[in-house]
């Protein structure tokens, strides 16, 4: 928004310093007059019959006082200008860093040295903001690049199938159509997952009272056939855990966790345990499964979009698009909660979701 030009902060501080100094000098002169000169007799004999009298003292004192006030004014202006410059120097560095950030350079940091004060707190907060912005921008760039790559793959496969069908009239159309149907379905699933990820991150949904125990039972009931086909034991335990949020998003969050726990499990005789409960002012949803031991370096990356990891890539119908835990993380953050992933020593993963209780 355009603004009219005004005095700089340094000039304002300089004038303030000089003004306060002049006021202090004037008060000092007033004190001298009130408590000293007014008691000097104003007659020809002076004080105790000894000259000079008040008239002479005032004539001698007035020029010296005026000269002192002029010196105070000059000293106040010069000293105030220097002092204000030193005081505002940290703001200049912060301003320069803000302009660099405005031009797209988010890697610059102020890193102001010295003891802790208001300017250091401001610069540290600005550095923290730049770090978060840089991380967020880098994450968005990686997400855009990965999303483009993931969306390009089914489109490229579809194009290749169509080219083969066009060049080879003897190609079985039923096989081509079936392959196109599978590829198209994967592209649709990926697009819906991206839309859900965007919606979950915005947090612009209607909040209602939701019981996580009922959500967990509904998700487990829907995924029970998948667990039975894989010979995975699926248990839902715990008590009521009420939260305020979107029932649809919380169901999708729970279903993603349970499906991941089933798919990434032992080939047979595995187990998935879903637990809900309340601890203090937090409602907890915990999903635990059994599988091979996970690398400690892999677990922190599982919530990143498209970050499947070599140990998690599957080639069956449940290969997924690599957004399951990313969607869960987005929904949890939109509901003001936390997501914790811990590897089990004997193999498997424990995923704990903590959300503010509706109580």
GROMACS .gro file of C-alpha atoms in nm:
model
  359
    1UNK     CA    1   0.000   0.000   0.000
    2UNK     CA    2   0.151   0.338  -0.097
    3UNK     CA    3   0.233   0.568   0.196
    4UNK     CA    4   0.334   0.930   0.221
    5UNK     CA    5   0.704   0.981   0.298
    6UNK     CA    6   0.785   1.065   0.659
    7UNK     CA    7   1.073   1.109   0.898
    8UNK     CA    8   1.299   0.811   0.947
    9UNK     CA    9   1.307   0.631   1.278
   10UNK     CA   10   1.668   0.738   1.328
   11UNK     CA   11   1.582   1.105   1.281
   12UNK     CA   12   1.283   1.075   1.513
   13UNK     CA   13   1.499   0.918   1.782
   14UNK     CA   14   1.766   1.186   1.730
   15UNK     CA   15   1.514   1.468   1.772
   16UNK     CA   16   1.370   1.291   2.074
   17UNK     CA   17   1.712   1.258   2.238
   18UNK     CA   18   1.796   1.623   2.166
   19UNK     CA   19   1.454   1.739   2.284
   20UNK     CA   20   1.479   1.552   2.613
   21UNK     CA   21   1.830   1.691   2.664
   22UNK     CA   22   1.706   2.048   2.609
   23UNK     CA   23   1.419   1.991   2.847
   24UNK     CA   24   1.661   1.859   3.108
   25UNK     CA   25   1.884   2.165   3.059
   26UNK     CA   26   1.587   2.402   3.089
   27UNK     CA   27   1.476   2.232   3.408
   28UNK     CA   28   1.828   2.267   3.546
   29UNK     CA   29   1.824   2.641   3.468
   30UNK     CA   30   1.484   2.670   3.635
   31UNK     CA   31   1.617   2.498   3.945
   32UNK     CA   32   1.911   2.740   3.955
   33UNK     CA   33   1.671   3.036   3.929
   34UNK     CA   34   1.418   2.907   4.181
   35UNK     CA   35   1.663   2.788   4.447
   36UNK     CA   36   1.955   3.027   4.402
   37UNK     CA   37   1.910   3.350   4.211
   38UNK     CA   38   1.571   3.438   4.356
   39UNK     CA   39   1.728   3.464   4.704
   40UNK     CA   40   1.993   3.714   4.589
   41UNK     CA   41   1.876   4.068   4.681
   42UNK     CA   42   1.798   4.287   4.386
   43UNK     CA   43   1.951   4.610   4.517
   44UNK     CA   44   2.269   4.807   4.486
   45UNK     CA   45   2.425   4.656   4.798
   46UNK     CA   46   2.391   4.293   4.687
   47UNK     CA   47   2.404   3.996   4.921
   48UNK     CA   48   2.524   4.088   5.277
   49UNK     CA   49   2.627   4.426   5.149
   50UNK     CA   50   2.868   4.270   4.903
   51UNK     CA   51   2.828   4.304   4.525
   52UNK     CA   52   2.725   4.165   4.281
   53UNK     CA   53   2.349   4.177   4.312
   54UNK     CA   54   2.081   3.974   4.129
   55UNK     CA   55   2.084   4.198   3.823
   56UNK     CA   56   2.455   4.149   3.768
   57UNK     CA   57   2.436   3.776   3.832
   58UNK     CA   58   2.156   3.736   3.579
   59UNK     CA   59   2.349   3.935   3.317
   60UNK     CA   60   2.654   3.715   3.370
   61UNK     CA   61   2.456   3.390   3.396
   62UNK     CA   62   2.220   3.436   3.099
   63UNK     CA   63   2.483   3.429   2.817
   64UNK     CA   64   2.654   3.127   2.973
   65UNK     CA   65   2.318   2.952   3.009
   66UNK     CA   66   2.227   3.026   2.647
   67UNK     CA   67   2.564   2.898   2.527
   68UNK     CA   68   2.518   2.585   2.740
   69UNK     CA   69   2.175   2.525   2.587
   70UNK     CA   70   2.316   2.561   2.235
   71UNK     CA   71   2.593   2.315   2.322
   72UNK     CA   72   2.336   2.077   2.468
   73UNK     CA   73   2.132   2.101   2.150
   74UNK     CA   74   2.435   2.027   1.930
   75UNK     CA   75   2.551   1.748   2.156
   76UNK     CA   76   2.201   1.602   2.165
   77UNK     CA   77   2.168   1.607   1.786
   78UNK     CA   78   2.511   1.460   1.713
   79UNK     CA   79   2.511   1.213   2.000
   80UNK     CA   80   2.149   1.120   1.940
   81UNK     CA   81   2.217   1.054   1.571
   82UNK     CA   82   2.512   0.827   1.655
   83UNK     CA   83   2.329   0.653   1.939
   84UNK     CA   84   2.014   0.601   1.732
   85UNK     CA   85   2.224   0.456   1.449
   86UNK     CA   86   2.387   0.207   1.684
   87UNK     CA   87   2.052   0.115   1.836
   88UNK     CA   88   1.882   0.067   1.499
   89UNK     CA   89   2.169  -0.119   1.332
   90UNK     CA   90   2.009  -0.461   1.406
   91UNK     CA   91   1.689  -0.344   1.236
   92UNK     CA   92   1.892  -0.260   0.926
   93UNK     CA   93   2.024  -0.615   0.912
   94UNK     CA   94   1.674  -0.752   0.959
   95UNK     CA   95   1.544  -0.523   0.684
   96UNK     CA   96   1.818  -0.637   0.445
   97UNK     CA   97   1.737  -1.001   0.522
   98UNK     CA   98   1.367  -0.936   0.460
   99UNK     CA   99   1.445  -0.782   0.122
  100UNK     CA  100   1.659  -1.080   0.029
  101UNK     CA  101   1.372  -1.309   0.128
  102UNK     CA  102   1.135  -1.096  -0.079
  103UNK     CA  103   1.358  -1.156  -0.381
  104UNK     CA  104   1.344  -1.532  -0.325
  105UNK     CA  105   1.663  -1.589  -0.124
  106UNK     CA  106   1.542  -1.789   0.177
  107UNK     CA  107   1.881  -1.940   0.264
  108UNK     CA  108   2.015  -1.614   0.416
  109UNK     CA  109   2.025  -1.597   0.797
  110UNK     CA  110   2.088  -1.295   1.020
  111UNK     CA  111   2.255  -1.487   1.306
  112UNK     CA  112   2.290  -1.173   1.516
  113UNK     CA  113   2.558  -1.194   1.781
  114UNK     CA  114   2.564  -1.038   2.125
  115UNK     CA  115   2.365  -1.073   2.441
  116UNK     CA  116   1.994  -1.148   2.444
  117UNK     CA  117   1.769  -0.846   2.403
  118UNK     CA  118   1.460  -0.745   2.205
  119UNK     CA  119   1.650  -0.711   1.877
  120UNK     CA  120   1.819  -1.049   1.921
  121UNK     CA  121   1.482  -1.209   1.994
  122UNK     CA  122   1.339  -1.047   1.682
  123UNK     CA  123   1.629  -1.163   1.465
  124UNK     CA  124   1.613  -1.517   1.607
  125UNK     CA  125   1.239  -1.528   1.538
  126UNK     CA  126   1.301  -1.401   1.184
  127UNK     CA  127   1.570  -1.665   1.127
  128UNK     CA  128   1.332  -1.934   1.253
  129UNK     CA  129   1.061  -1.806   1.019
  130UNK     CA  130   1.302  -1.811   0.723
  131UNK     CA  131   1.408  -2.164   0.810
  132UNK     CA  132   1.048  -2.282   0.821
  133UNK     CA  133   0.968  -2.103   0.497
  134UNK     CA  134   1.270  -2.253   0.323
  135UNK     CA  135   1.178  -2.599   0.447
  136UNK     CA  136   0.815  -2.553   0.342
  137UNK     CA  137   0.908  -2.424  -0.003
  138UNK     CA  138   1.156  -2.708  -0.053
  139UNK     CA  139   0.892  -2.958   0.057
  140UNK     CA  140   0.639  -2.809  -0.183
  141UNK     CA  141   0.890  -2.820  -0.467
  142UNK     CA  142   0.969  -3.184  -0.395
  143UNK     CA  143   0.599  -3.259  -0.374
  144UNK     CA  144   0.527  -3.088  -0.706
  145UNK     CA  145   0.814  -3.270  -0.875
  146UNK     CA  146   0.712  -3.607  -0.732
  147UNK     CA  147   0.344  -3.549  -0.814
  148UNK     CA  148   0.433  -3.459  -1.171
  149UNK     CA  149   0.644  -3.772  -1.200
  150UNK     CA  150   0.374  -3.994  -1.049
  151UNK     CA  151   0.105  -3.847  -1.274
  152UNK     CA  152   0.327  -3.871  -1.579
  153UNK     CA  153   0.385  -4.244  -1.534
  154UNK     CA  154   0.026  -4.366  -1.592
  155UNK     CA  155  -0.020  -4.115  -1.874
  156UNK     CA  156   0.298  -4.239  -2.044
  157UNK     CA  157   0.183  -4.600  -2.004
  158UNK     CA  158  -0.157  -4.515  -2.151
  159UNK     CA  159   0.006  -4.345  -2.446
  160UNK     CA  160   0.235  -4.641  -2.505
  161UNK     CA  161  -0.060  -4.883  -2.498
  162UNK     CA  162  -0.255  -4.668  -2.742
  163UNK     CA  163   0.046  -4.643  -2.975
  164UNK     CA  164   0.088  -5.022  -2.971
  165UNK     CA  165  -0.282  -5.073  -3.042
  166UNK     CA  166  -0.273  -4.827  -3.329
  167UNK     CA  167   0.037  -4.973  -3.492
  168UNK     CA  168  -0.062  -5.335  -3.440
  169UNK     CA  169  -0.420  -5.400  -3.558
  170UNK     CA  170  -0.392  -5.765  -3.450
  171UNK     CA  171  -0.345  -5.665  -3.086
  172UNK     CA  172  -0.617  -5.803  -2.858
  173UNK     CA  173  -0.833  -5.500  -2.780
  174UNK     CA  174  -0.972  -5.660  -2.467
  175UNK     CA  175  -0.623  -5.687  -2.317
  176UNK     CA  176  -0.543  -5.326  -2.412
  177UNK     CA  177  -0.869  -5.201  -2.265
  178UNK     CA  178  -0.809  -5.394  -1.943
  179UNK     CA  179  -0.459  -5.251  -1.908
  180UNK     CA  180  -0.588  -4.901  -1.982
  181UNK     CA  181  -0.856  -4.951  -1.719
  182UNK     CA  182  -0.597  -5.046  -1.455
  183UNK     CA  183  -0.367  -4.758  -1.545
  184UNK     CA  184  -0.654  -4.511  -1.554
  185UNK     CA  185  -0.777  -4.632  -1.217
  186UNK     CA  186  -0.433  -4.576  -1.068
  187UNK     CA  187  -0.425  -4.222  -1.208
  188UNK     CA  188  -0.770  -4.152  -1.061
  189UNK     CA  189  -0.663  -4.288  -0.721
  190UNK     CA  190  -0.355  -4.067  -0.729
  191UNK     CA  191  -0.557  -3.759  -0.823
  192UNK     CA  192  -0.812  -3.824  -0.547
  193UNK     CA  193  -0.530  -3.876  -0.298
  194UNK     CA  194  -0.374  -3.545  -0.398
  195UNK     CA  195  -0.707  -3.366  -0.360
  196UNK     CA  196  -0.762  -3.525  -0.020
  197UNK     CA  197  -0.410  -3.428   0.087
  198UNK     CA  198  -0.477  -3.067  -0.013
  199UNK     CA  199  -0.816  -3.062   0.159
  200UNK     CA  200  -0.684  -3.219   0.478
  201UNK     CA  201  -0.404  -2.963   0.502
  202UNK     CA  202  -0.633  -2.660   0.469
  203UNK     CA  203  -0.843  -2.736   0.777
  204UNK     CA  204  -1.154  -2.567   0.633
  205UNK     CA  205  -1.392  -2.848   0.728
  206UNK     CA  206  -1.696  -2.858   0.955
  207UNK     CA  207  -1.609  -2.988   1.299
  208UNK     CA  208  -1.832  -3.227   1.488
  209UNK     CA  209  -1.809  -3.461   1.784
  210UNK     CA  210  -1.645  -3.785   1.664
  211UNK     CA  211  -1.571  -4.103   1.861
  212UNK     CA  212  -1.242  -4.252   1.744
  213UNK     CA  213  -1.340  -4.596   1.879
  214UNK     CA  214  -1.642  -4.608   1.645
  215UNK     CA  215  -1.427  -4.479   1.357
  216UNK     CA  216  -1.169  -4.751   1.425
  217UNK     CA  217  -1.438  -5.022   1.429
  218UNK     CA  218  -1.584  -4.896   1.101
  219UNK     CA  219  -1.242  -4.888   0.932
  220UNK     CA  220  -1.154  -5.235   1.064
  221UNK     CA  221  -1.487  -5.377   0.947
  222UNK     CA  222  -1.433  -5.240   0.596
  223UNK     CA  223  -1.078  -5.379   0.577
  224UNK     CA  224  -1.148  -5.714   0.745
  225UNK     CA  225  -1.182  -5.901   0.411
  226UNK     CA  226  -0.837  -5.776   0.308
  227UNK     CA  227  -0.693  -5.892   0.641
  228UNK     CA  228  -0.858  -6.234   0.609
  229UNK     CA  229  -0.721  -6.285   0.257
  230UNK     CA  230  -0.373  -6.214   0.387
  231UNK     CA  231  -0.429  -6.420   0.702
  232UNK     CA  232  -0.371  -6.117   0.924
  233UNK     CA  233  -0.538  -6.104   1.266
  234UNK     CA  234  -0.710  -5.767   1.310
  235UNK     CA  235  -0.800  -5.660   1.666
  236UNK     CA  236  -0.972  -5.340   1.778
  237UNK     CA  237  -0.953  -5.261   2.149
  238UNK     CA  238  -0.979  -4.962   2.378
  239UNK     CA  239  -1.246  -4.724   2.499
  240UNK     CA  240  -1.432  -4.423   2.364
  241UNK     CA  241  -1.209  -4.134   2.256
  242UNK     CA  242  -1.403  -3.827   2.148
  243UNK     CA  243  -1.248  -3.555   1.934
  244UNK     CA  244  -1.376  -3.253   1.745
  245UNK     CA  245  -1.320  -3.279   1.373
  246UNK     CA  246  -1.435  -3.411   1.038
  247UNK     CA  247  -1.578  -3.762   1.059
  248UNK     CA  248  -1.495  -3.826   0.692
  249UNK     CA  249  -1.131  -3.719   0.723
  250UNK     CA  250  -1.081  -3.905   1.053
  251UNK     CA  251  -1.226  -4.219   0.894
  252UNK     CA  252  -0.989  -4.183   0.599
  253UNK     CA  253  -0.698  -4.129   0.840
  254UNK     CA  254  -0.783  -4.444   1.036
  255UNK     CA  255  -0.849  -4.649   0.723
  256UNK     CA  256  -0.511  -4.548   0.578
  257UNK     CA  257  -0.333  -4.651   0.897
  258UNK     CA  258  -0.510  -4.985   0.919
  259UNK     CA  259  -0.463  -5.061   0.548
  260UNK     CA  260  -0.093  -4.978   0.566
  261UNK     CA  261  -0.060  -5.199   0.873
  262UNK     CA  262  -0.227  -5.488   0.687
  263UNK     CA  263  -0.047  -5.448   0.354
  264UNK     CA  264   0.300  -5.394   0.504
  265UNK     CA  265   0.288  -5.698   0.727
  266UNK     CA  266   0.408  -6.054   0.733
  267UNK     CA  267   0.312  -6.271   0.434
  268UNK     CA  268   0.094  -6.471   0.673
  269UNK     CA  269   0.009  -6.506   1.042
  270UNK     CA  270   0.066  -6.138   1.104
  271UNK     CA  271  -0.122  -5.915   1.345
  272UNK     CA  272  -0.267  -5.565   1.348
  273UNK     CA  273  -0.383  -5.407   1.673
  274UNK     CA  274  -0.589  -5.088   1.682
  275UNK     CA  275  -0.630  -4.915   2.018
  276UNK     CA  276  -0.824  -4.603   2.117
  277UNK     CA  277  -0.830  -4.422   2.450
  278UNK     CA  278  -0.804  -4.092   2.632
  279UNK     CA  279  -0.511  -3.963   2.835
  280UNK     CA  280  -0.575  -3.632   3.006
  281UNK     CA  281  -0.693  -3.381   2.749
  282UNK     CA  282  -0.577  -3.592   2.451
  283UNK     CA  283  -0.751  -3.869   2.260
  284UNK     CA  284  -0.521  -4.142   2.128
  285UNK     CA  285  -0.541  -4.375   1.830
  286UNK     CA  286  -0.263  -4.634   1.810
  287UNK     CA  287  -0.213  -4.882   1.525
  288UNK     CA  288   0.051  -5.153   1.564
  289UNK     CA  289   0.153  -5.424   1.319
  290UNK     CA  290   0.408  -5.700   1.274
  291UNK     CA  291   0.659  -5.723   0.992
  292UNK     CA  292   1.031  -5.725   0.930
  293UNK     CA  293   1.238  -5.477   1.139
  294UNK     CA  294   1.242  -5.131   0.987
  295UNK     CA  295   1.554  -4.918   0.949
  296UNK     CA  296   1.563  -4.624   1.194
  297UNK     CA  297   1.661  -4.400   0.902
  298UNK     CA  298   1.355  -4.506   0.701
  299UNK     CA  299   1.084  -4.442   0.963
  300UNK     CA  300   1.111  -4.057   0.974
  301UNK     CA  301   1.068  -4.039   0.595
  302UNK     CA  302   0.747  -4.243   0.577
  303UNK     CA  303   0.521  -3.938   0.618
  304UNK     CA  304   0.675  -3.758   0.320
  305UNK     CA  305   0.467  -3.766   0.001
  306UNK     CA  306   0.566  -4.044  -0.243
  307UNK     CA  307   0.839  -4.160  -0.004
  308UNK     CA  308   0.770  -4.532  -0.004
  309UNK     CA  309   1.119  -4.658   0.072
  310UNK     CA  310   1.281  -4.965  -0.077
  311UNK     CA  311   1.142  -5.189   0.195
  312UNK     CA  312   0.787  -5.072   0.138
  313UNK     CA  313   0.750  -5.095  -0.240
  314UNK     CA  314   0.498  -5.359  -0.342
  315UNK     CA  315   0.400  -5.491  -0.678
  316UNK     CA  316   0.047  -5.620  -0.604
  317UNK     CA  317  -0.291  -5.451  -0.630
  318UNK     CA  318  -0.226  -5.262  -0.306
  319UNK     CA  319   0.092  -5.090  -0.421
  320UNK     CA  320  -0.065  -4.753  -0.347
  321UNK     CA  321   0.057  -4.412  -0.456
  322UNK     CA  322   0.290  -4.332  -0.166
  323UNK     CA  323   0.053  -4.081  -0.005
  324UNK     CA  324  -0.108  -4.291   0.269
  325UNK     CA  325   0.092  -4.166   0.567
  326UNK     CA  326   0.132  -3.822   0.409
  327UNK     CA  327  -0.249  -3.789   0.406
  328UNK     CA  328  -0.261  -3.912   0.765
  329UNK     CA  329  -0.001  -3.656   0.868
  330UNK     CA  330  -0.190  -3.378   0.691
  331UNK     CA  331  -0.522  -3.472   0.856
  332UNK     CA  332  -0.361  -3.496   1.199
  333UNK     CA  333  -0.203  -3.151   1.166
  334UNK     CA  334  -0.532  -3.002   1.044
  335UNK     CA  335  -0.698  -3.132   1.362
  336UNK     CA  336  -0.426  -2.985   1.585
  337UNK     CA  337  -0.275  -3.321   1.678
  338UNK     CA  338   0.056  -3.503   1.656
  339UNK     CA  339   0.169  -3.814   1.470
  340UNK     CA  340   0.439  -4.043   1.609
  341UNK     CA  341   0.601  -4.338   1.429
  342UNK     CA  342   0.816  -4.581   1.624
  343UNK     CA  343   0.970  -4.908   1.498
  344UNK     CA  344   0.908  -5.217   1.709
  345UNK     CA  345   1.228  -5.394   1.819
  346UNK     CA  346   1.089  -5.730   1.711
  347UNK     CA  347   0.970  -5.590   1.378
  348UNK     CA  348   0.681  -5.375   1.269
  349UNK     CA  349   0.566  -5.023   1.333
  350UNK     CA  350   0.369  -4.844   1.604
  351UNK     CA  351   0.180  -4.538   1.479
  352UNK     CA  352   0.030  -4.315   1.748
  353UNK     CA  353  -0.210  -4.030   1.674
  354UNK     CA  354  -0.283  -3.780   1.951
  355UNK     CA  355  -0.571  -3.536   1.901
  356UNK     CA  356  -0.723  -3.278   2.139
  357UNK     CA  357  -1.011  -3.436   2.326
  358UNK     CA  358  -1.360  -3.301   2.265
  359UNK     CA  359  -1.420  -3.290   2.640
   0.00000   0.00000   0.00000
